[in-house]
XYZ file of N, CA, C and O in Angstrom:
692
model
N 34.870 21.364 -7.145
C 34.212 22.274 -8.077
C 35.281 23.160 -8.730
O 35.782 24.105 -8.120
N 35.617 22.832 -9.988
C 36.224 24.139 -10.861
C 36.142 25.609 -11.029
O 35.098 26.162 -10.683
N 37.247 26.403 -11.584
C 36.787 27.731 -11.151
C 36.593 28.091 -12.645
O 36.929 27.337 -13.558
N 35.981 29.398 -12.830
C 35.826 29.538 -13.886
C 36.207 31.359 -14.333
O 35.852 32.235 -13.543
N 36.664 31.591 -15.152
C 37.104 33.516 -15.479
C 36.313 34.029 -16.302
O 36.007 33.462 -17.351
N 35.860 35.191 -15.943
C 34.767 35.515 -17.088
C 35.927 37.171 -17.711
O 36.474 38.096 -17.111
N 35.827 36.815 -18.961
C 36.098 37.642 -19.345
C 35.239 39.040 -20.640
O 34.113 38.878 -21.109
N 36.179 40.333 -20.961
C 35.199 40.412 -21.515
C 36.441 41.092 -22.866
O 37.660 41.250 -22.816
N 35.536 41.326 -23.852
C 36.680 41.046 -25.037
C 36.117 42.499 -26.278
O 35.070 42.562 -26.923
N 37.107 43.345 -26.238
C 36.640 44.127 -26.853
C 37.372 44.722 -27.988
O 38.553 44.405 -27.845
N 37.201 45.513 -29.161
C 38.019 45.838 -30.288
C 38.195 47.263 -30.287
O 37.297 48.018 -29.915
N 39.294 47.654 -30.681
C 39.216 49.527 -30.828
C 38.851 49.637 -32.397
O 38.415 50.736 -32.740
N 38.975 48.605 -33.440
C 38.215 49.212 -34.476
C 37.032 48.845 -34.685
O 36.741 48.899 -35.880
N 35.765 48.293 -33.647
C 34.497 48.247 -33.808
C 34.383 48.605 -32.450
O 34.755 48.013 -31.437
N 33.484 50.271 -32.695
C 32.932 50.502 -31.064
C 31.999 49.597 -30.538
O 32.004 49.362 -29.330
N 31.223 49.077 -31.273
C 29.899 48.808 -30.955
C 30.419 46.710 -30.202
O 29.755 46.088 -29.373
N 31.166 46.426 -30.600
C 31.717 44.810 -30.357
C 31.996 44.429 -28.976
O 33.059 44.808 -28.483
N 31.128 43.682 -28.241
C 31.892 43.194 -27.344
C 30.937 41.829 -27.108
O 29.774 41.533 -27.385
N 31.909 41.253 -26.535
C 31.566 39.553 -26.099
C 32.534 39.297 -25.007
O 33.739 39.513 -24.878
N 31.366 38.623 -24.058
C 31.940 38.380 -22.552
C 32.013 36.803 -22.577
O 31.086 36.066 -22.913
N 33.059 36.475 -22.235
C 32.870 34.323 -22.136
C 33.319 34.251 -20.592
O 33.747 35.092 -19.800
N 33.111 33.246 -20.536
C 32.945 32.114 -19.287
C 33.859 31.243 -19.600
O 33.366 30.487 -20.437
N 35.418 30.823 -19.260
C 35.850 29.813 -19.456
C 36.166 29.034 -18.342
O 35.578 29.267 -17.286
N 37.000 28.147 -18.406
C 38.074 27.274 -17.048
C 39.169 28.039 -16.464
O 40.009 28.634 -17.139
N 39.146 28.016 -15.544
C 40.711 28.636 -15.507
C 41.963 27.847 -15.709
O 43.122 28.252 -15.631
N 41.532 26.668 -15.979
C 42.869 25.771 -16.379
C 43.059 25.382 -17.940
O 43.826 24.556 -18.434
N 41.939 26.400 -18.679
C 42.119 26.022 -19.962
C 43.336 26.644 -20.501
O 43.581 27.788 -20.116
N 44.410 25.884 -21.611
C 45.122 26.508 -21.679
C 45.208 27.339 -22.615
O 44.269 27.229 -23.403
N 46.209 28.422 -22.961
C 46.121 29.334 -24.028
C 46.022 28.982 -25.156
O 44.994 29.475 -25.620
N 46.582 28.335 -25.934
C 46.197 27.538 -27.497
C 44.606 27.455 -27.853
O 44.068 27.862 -28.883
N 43.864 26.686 -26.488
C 43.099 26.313 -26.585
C 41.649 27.600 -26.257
O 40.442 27.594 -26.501
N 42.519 28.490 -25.654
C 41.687 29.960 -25.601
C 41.417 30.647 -26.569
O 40.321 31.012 -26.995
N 42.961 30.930 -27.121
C 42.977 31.178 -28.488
C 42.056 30.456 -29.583
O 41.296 31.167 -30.241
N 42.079 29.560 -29.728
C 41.205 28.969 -30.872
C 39.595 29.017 -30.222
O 38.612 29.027 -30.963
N 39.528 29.037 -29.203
C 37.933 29.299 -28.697
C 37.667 30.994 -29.348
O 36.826 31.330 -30.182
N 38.339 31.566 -28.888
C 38.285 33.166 -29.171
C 38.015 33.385 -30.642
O 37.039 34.044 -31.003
N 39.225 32.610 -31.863
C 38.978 32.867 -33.410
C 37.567 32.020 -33.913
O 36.846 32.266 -34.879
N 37.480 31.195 -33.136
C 36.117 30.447 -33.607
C 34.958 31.105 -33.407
O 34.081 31.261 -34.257
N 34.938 31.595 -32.005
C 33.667 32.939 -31.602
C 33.408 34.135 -32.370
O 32.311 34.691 -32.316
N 34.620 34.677 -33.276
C 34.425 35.902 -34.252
C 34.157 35.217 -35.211
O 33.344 35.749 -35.967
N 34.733 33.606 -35.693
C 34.526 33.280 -37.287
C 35.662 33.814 -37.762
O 35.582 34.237 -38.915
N 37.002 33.953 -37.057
C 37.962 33.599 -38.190
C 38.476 32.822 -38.295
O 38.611 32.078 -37.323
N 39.243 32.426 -39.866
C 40.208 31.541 -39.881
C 41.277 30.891 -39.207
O 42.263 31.515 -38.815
N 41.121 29.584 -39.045
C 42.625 29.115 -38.187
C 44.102 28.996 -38.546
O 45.046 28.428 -37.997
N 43.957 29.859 -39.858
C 45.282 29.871 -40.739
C 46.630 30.667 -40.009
O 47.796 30.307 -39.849
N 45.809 32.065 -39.607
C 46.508 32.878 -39.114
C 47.159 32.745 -37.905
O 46.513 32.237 -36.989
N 48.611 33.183 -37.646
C 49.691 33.145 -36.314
C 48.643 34.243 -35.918
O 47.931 35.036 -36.534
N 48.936 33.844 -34.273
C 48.298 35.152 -33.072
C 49.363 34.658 -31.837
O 50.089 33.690 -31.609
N 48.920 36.192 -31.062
C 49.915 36.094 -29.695
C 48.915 36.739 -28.795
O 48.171 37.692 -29.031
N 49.066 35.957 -27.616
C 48.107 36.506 -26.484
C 49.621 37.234 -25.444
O 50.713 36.689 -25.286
N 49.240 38.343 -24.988
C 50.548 38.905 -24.371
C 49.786 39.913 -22.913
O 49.144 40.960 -22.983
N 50.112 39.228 -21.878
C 49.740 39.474 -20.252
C 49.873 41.314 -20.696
O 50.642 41.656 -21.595
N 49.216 42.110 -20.104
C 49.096 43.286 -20.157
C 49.207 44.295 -19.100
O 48.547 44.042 -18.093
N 49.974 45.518 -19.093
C 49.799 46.277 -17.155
C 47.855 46.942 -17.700
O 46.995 46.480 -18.451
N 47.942 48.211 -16.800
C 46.813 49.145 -17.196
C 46.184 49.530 -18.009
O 44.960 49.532 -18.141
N 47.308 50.048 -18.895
C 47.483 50.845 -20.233
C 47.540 50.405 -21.078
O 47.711 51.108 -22.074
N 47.448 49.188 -21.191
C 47.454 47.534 -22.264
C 48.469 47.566 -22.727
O 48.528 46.919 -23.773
N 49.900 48.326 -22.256
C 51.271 48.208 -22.656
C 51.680 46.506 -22.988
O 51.644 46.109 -21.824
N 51.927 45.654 -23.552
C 52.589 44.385 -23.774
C 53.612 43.805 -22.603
O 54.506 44.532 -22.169
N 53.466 42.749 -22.227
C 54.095 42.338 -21.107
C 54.783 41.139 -22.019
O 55.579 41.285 -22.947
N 54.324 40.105 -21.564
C 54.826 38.724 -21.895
C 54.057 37.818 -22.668
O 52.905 37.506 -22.369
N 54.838 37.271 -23.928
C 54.421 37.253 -24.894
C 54.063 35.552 -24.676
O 54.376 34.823 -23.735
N 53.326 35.254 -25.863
C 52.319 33.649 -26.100
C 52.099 33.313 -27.007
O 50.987 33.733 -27.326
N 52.527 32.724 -27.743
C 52.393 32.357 -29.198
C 51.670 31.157 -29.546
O 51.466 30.168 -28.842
N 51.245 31.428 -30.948
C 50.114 30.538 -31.416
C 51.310 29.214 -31.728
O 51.099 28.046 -31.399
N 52.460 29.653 -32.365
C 53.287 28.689 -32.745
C 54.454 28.499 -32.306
O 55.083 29.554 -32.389
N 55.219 27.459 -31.767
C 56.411 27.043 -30.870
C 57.411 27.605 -31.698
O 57.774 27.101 -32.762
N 57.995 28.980 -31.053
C 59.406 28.822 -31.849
C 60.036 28.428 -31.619
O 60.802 29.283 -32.065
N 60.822 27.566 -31.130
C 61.462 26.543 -31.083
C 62.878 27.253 -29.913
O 63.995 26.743 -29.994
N 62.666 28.197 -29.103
C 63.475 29.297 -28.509
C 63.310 28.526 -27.341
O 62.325 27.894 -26.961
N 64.641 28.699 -26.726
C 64.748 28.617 -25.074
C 65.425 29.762 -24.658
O 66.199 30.469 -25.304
N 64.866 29.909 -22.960
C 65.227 31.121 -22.124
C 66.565 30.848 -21.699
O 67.013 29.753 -22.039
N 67.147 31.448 -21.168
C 68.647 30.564 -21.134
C 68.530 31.105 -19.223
O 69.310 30.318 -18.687
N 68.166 31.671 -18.528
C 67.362 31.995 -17.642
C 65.546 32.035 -16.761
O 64.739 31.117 -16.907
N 65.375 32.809 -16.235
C 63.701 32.993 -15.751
C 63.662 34.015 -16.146
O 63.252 34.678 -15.194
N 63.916 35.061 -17.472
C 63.862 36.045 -17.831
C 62.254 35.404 -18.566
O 61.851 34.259 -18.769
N 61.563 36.969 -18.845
C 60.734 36.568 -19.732
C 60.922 36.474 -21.374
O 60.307 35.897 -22.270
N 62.222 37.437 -21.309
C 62.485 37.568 -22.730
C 61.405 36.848 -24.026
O 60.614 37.273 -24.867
N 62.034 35.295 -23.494
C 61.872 34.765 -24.942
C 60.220 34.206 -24.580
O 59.946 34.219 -23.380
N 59.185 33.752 -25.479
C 57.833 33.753 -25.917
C 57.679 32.417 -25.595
O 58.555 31.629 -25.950
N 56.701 32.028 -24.975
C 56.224 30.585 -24.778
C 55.550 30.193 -25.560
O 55.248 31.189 -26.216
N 54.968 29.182 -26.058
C 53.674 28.852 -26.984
C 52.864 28.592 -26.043
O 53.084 28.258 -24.878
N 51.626 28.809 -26.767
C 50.355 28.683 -25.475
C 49.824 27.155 -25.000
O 49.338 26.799 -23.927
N 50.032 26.604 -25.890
C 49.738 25.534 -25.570
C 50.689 24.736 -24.083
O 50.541 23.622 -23.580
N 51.664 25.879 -23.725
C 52.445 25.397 -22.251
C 52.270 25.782 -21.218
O 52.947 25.581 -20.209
N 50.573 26.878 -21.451
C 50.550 27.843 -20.545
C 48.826 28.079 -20.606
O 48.132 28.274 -21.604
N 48.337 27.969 -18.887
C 47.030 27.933 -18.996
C 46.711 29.305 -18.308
O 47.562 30.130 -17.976
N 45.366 29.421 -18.144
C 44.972 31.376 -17.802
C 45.537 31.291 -16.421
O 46.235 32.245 -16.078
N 45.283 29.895 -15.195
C 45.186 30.355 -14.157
C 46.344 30.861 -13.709
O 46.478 31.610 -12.742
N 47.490 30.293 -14.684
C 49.111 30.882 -14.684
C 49.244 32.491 -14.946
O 50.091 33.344 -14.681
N 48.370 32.475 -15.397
C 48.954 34.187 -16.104
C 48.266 35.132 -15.606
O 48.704 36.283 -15.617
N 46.915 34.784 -15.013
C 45.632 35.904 -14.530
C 45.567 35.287 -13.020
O 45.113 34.233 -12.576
N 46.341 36.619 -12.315
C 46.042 36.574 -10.716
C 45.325 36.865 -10.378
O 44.675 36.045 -9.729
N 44.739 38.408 -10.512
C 43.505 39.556 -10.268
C 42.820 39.865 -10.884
O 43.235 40.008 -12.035
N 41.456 40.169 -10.668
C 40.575 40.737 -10.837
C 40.528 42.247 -11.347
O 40.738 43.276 -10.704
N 40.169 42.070 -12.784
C 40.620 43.318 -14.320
C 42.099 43.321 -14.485
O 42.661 44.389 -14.729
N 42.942 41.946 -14.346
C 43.469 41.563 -14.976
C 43.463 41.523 -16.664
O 42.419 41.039 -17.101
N 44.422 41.936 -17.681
C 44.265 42.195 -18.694
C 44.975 41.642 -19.922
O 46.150 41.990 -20.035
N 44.594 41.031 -20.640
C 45.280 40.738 -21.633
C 45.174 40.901 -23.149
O 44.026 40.964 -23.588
N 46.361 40.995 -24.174
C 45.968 41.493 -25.992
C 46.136 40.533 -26.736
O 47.192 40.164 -27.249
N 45.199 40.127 -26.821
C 45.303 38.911 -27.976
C 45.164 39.327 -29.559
O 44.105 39.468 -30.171
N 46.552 39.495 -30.090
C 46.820 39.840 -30.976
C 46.519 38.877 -32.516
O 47.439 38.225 -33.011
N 45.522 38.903 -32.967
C 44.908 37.917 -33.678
C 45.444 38.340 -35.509
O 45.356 37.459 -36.363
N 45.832 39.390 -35.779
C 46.332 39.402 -37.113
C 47.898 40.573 -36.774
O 47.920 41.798 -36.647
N 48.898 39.685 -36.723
C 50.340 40.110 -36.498
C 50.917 40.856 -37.546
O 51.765 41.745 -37.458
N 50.312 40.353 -38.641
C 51.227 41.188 -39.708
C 51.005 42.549 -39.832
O 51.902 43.341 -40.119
N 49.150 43.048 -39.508
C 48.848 44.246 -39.015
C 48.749 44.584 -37.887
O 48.213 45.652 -37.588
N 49.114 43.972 -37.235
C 49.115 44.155 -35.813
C 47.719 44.962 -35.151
O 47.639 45.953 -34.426
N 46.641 44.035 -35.768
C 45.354 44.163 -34.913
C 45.304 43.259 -33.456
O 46.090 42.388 -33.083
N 44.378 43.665 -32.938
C 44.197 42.890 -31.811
C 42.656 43.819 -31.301
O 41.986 44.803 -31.618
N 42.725 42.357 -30.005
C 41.534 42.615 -29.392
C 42.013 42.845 -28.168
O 43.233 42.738 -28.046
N 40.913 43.345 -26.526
C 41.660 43.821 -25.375
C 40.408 42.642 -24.383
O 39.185 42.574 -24.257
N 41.219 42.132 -24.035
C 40.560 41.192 -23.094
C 40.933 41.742 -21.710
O 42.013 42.314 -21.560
N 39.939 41.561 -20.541
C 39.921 42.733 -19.193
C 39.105 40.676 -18.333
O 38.209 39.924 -18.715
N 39.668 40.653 -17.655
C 39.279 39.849 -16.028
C 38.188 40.277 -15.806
O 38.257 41.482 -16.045
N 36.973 39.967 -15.416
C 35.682 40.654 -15.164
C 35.216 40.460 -13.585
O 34.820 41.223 -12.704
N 35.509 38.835 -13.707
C 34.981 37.957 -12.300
C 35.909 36.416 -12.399
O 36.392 35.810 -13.356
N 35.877 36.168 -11.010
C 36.603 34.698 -11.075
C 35.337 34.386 -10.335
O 34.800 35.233 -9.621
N 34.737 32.879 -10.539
C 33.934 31.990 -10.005
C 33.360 31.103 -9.596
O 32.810 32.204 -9.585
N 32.819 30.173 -9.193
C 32.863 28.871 -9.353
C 31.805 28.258 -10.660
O 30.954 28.923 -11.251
N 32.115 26.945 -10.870
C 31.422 26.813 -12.285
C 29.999 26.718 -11.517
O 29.839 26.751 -10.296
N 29.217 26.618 -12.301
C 27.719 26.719 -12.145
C 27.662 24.954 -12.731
O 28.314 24.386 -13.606
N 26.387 24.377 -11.636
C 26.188 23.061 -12.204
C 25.303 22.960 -13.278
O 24.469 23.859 -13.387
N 25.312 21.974 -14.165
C 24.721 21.406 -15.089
C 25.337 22.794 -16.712
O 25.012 22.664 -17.892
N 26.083 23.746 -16.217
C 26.566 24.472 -17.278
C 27.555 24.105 -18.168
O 28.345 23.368 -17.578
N 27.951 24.325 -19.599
C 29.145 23.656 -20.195
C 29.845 24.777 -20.360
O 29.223 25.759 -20.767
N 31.006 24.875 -20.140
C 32.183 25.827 -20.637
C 33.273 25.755 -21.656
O 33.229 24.660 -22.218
N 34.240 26.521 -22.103
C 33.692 27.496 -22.555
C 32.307 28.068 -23.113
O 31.642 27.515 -23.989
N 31.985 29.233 -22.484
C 30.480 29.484 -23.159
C 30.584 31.435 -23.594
O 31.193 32.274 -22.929
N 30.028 31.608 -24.488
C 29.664 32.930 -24.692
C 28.601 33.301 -23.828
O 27.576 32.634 -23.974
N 28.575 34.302 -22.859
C 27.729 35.246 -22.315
C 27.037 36.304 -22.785
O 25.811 36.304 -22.895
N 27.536 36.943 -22.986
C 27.055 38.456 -24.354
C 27.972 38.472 -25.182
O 29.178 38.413 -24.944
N 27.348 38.566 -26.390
C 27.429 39.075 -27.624
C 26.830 39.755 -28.692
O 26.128 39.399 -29.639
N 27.381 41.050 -28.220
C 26.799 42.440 -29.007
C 27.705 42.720 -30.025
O 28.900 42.433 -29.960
N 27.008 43.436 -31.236
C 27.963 44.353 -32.331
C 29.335 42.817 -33.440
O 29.685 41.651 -33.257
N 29.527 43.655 -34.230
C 29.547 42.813 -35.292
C 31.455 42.942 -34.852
O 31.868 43.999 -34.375
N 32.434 41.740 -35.097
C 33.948 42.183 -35.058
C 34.427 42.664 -35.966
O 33.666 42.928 -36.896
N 35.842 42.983 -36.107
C 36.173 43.399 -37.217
C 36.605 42.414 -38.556
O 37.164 41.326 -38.420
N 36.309 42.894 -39.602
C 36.911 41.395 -40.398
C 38.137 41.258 -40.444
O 38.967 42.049 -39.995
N 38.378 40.034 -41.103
C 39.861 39.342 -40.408
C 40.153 39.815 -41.752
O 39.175 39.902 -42.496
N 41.404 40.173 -42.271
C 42.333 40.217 -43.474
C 42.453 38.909 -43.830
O 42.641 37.872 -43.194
N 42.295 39.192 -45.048
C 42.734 37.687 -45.846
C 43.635 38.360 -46.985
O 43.532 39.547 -47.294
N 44.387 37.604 -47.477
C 45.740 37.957 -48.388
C 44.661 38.518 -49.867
O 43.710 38.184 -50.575
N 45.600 39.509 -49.644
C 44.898 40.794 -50.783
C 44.140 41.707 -50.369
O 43.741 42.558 -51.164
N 43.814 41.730 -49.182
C 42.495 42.118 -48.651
C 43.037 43.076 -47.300
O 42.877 42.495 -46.226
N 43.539 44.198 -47.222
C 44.120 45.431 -45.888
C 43.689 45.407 -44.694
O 44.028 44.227 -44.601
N 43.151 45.670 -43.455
C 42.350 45.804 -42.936
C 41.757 47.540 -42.813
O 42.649 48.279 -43.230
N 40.619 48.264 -42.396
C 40.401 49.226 -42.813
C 41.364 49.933 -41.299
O 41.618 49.534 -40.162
N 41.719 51.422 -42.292
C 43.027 52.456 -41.678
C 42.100 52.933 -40.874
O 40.877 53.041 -40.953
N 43.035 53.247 -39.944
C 42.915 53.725 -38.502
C 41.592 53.186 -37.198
O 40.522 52.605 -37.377
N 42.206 53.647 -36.002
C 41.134 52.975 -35.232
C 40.198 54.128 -34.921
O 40.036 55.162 -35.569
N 39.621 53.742 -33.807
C 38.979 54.816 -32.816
C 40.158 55.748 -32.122
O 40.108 56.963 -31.931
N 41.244 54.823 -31.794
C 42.769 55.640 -30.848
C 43.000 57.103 -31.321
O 43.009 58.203 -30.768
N 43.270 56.412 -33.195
C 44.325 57.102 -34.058
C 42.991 58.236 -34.532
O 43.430 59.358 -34.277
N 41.928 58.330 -34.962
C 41.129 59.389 -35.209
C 41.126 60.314 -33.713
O 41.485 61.492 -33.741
N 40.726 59.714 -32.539
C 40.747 60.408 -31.653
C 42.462 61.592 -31.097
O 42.368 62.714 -30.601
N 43.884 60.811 -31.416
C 44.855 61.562 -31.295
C 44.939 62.274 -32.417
O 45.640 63.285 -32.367
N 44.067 61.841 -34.051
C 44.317 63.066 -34.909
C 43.252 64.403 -34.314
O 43.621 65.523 -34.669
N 42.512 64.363 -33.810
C 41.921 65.640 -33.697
C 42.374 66.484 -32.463
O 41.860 67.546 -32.114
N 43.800 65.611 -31.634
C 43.921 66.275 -30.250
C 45.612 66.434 -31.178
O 46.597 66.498 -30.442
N 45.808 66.478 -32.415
C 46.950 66.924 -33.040
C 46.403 67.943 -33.589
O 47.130 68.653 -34.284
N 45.397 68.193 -33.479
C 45.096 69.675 -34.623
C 44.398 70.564 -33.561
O 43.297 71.080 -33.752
N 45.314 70.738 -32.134
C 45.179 72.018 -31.259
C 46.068 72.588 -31.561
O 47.111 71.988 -31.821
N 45.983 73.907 -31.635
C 46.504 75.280 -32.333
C 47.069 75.386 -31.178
O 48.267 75.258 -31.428
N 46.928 75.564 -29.899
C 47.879 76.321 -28.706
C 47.642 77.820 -28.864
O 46.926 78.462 -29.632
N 48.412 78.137 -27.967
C 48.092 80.097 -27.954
C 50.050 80.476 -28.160
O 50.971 80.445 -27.344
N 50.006 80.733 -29.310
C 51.917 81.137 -29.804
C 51.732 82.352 -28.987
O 52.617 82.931 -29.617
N 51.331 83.304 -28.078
C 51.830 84.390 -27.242
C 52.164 83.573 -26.054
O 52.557 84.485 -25.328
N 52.217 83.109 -25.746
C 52.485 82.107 -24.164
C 53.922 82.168 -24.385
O 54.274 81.862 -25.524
N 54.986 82.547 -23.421
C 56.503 82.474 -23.700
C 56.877 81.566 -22.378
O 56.737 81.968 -21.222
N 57.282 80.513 -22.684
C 57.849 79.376 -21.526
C 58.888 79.831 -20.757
O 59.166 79.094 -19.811
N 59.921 81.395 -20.950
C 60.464 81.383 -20.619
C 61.408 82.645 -19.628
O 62.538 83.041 -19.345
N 59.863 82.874 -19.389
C 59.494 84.089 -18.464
C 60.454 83.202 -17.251
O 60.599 83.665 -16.119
């Protein structure tokens, strides 16, 4: 019996968006990736990078939609694998395990994918499958076309930039 990862997939510029899937754990990344742009309805034109994540969704190790043609000259992670050499059960050990699948590079949008559950497949079920899907994604840029400024992040640190402080406080009592 196969195992299966449920993940769940969310955007910082649509609060309301999220979609949870059910995949293999031996599916590989290429093939995640294109499950993922097909589930929002975008285009398969566009380069993306899926990149392993700590807590804080800081960028770890990178996955590319397209082979650059790079070798490691070591076991460093430095240089970027293409996904198609690399499946989830390689990259996702634990449970809320996290990863950014960076789906428009040139603006450097992305989505935040979080480990939910590991499981066994369920019989007579087909996988990949969508589980929930709430709220609309964001649209994909198409040439000519921006994506809209700022997220939820960047409104939320502009209003924690416009604390005044108390100027009588002297640090150096």
């Amino acid at each position: 019996m196969s195992m299966i990862f449920k993940f769940r997939m969310l955007s910082d510029e649509a609060e309301d968006f999220v979609r949870d899937y059910e995949v293999p754990y031996d599916m590989n990344l290429a093939d995640f990736h294109a499950y993922l742009r097909e589930s929002v309805g975008y285009s398969p034109a566009e380069m993306a990078s899926i990149f392993t994540s700590d807590a804080e969704w800081e960028k770890l190790r990178e996955f590319t939609s397209v082979d650059m043609g790079l070798e490691a000259e070591d076991d460093s992670f430095s240089v970027p694998l293409p996904m198609e050499r690399v499946s989830l059960g390689q990259i996702m050990h634990e449970k809320f395990g996290r990863l950014v699948y960076v789906f428009d590079i040139f603006h450097e949008r992305q989505f935040f994918i979080e480990l939910l559950e590991t499981k066994f497949a369920e019989e007579g079920v087909t996988y990949p499958r969508i589980v929930t899907e709430e709220g609309e994604p964001p649209l994909q840029c198409t040439p000519g076309k921006e994506p809209a400024e700022g997220s939820i992040f960047d409104e939320a640190m502009d209003e924690f930039g416009e604390f005044e402080g108390d100027d009588t406080y002297d640090d150096e009592q």
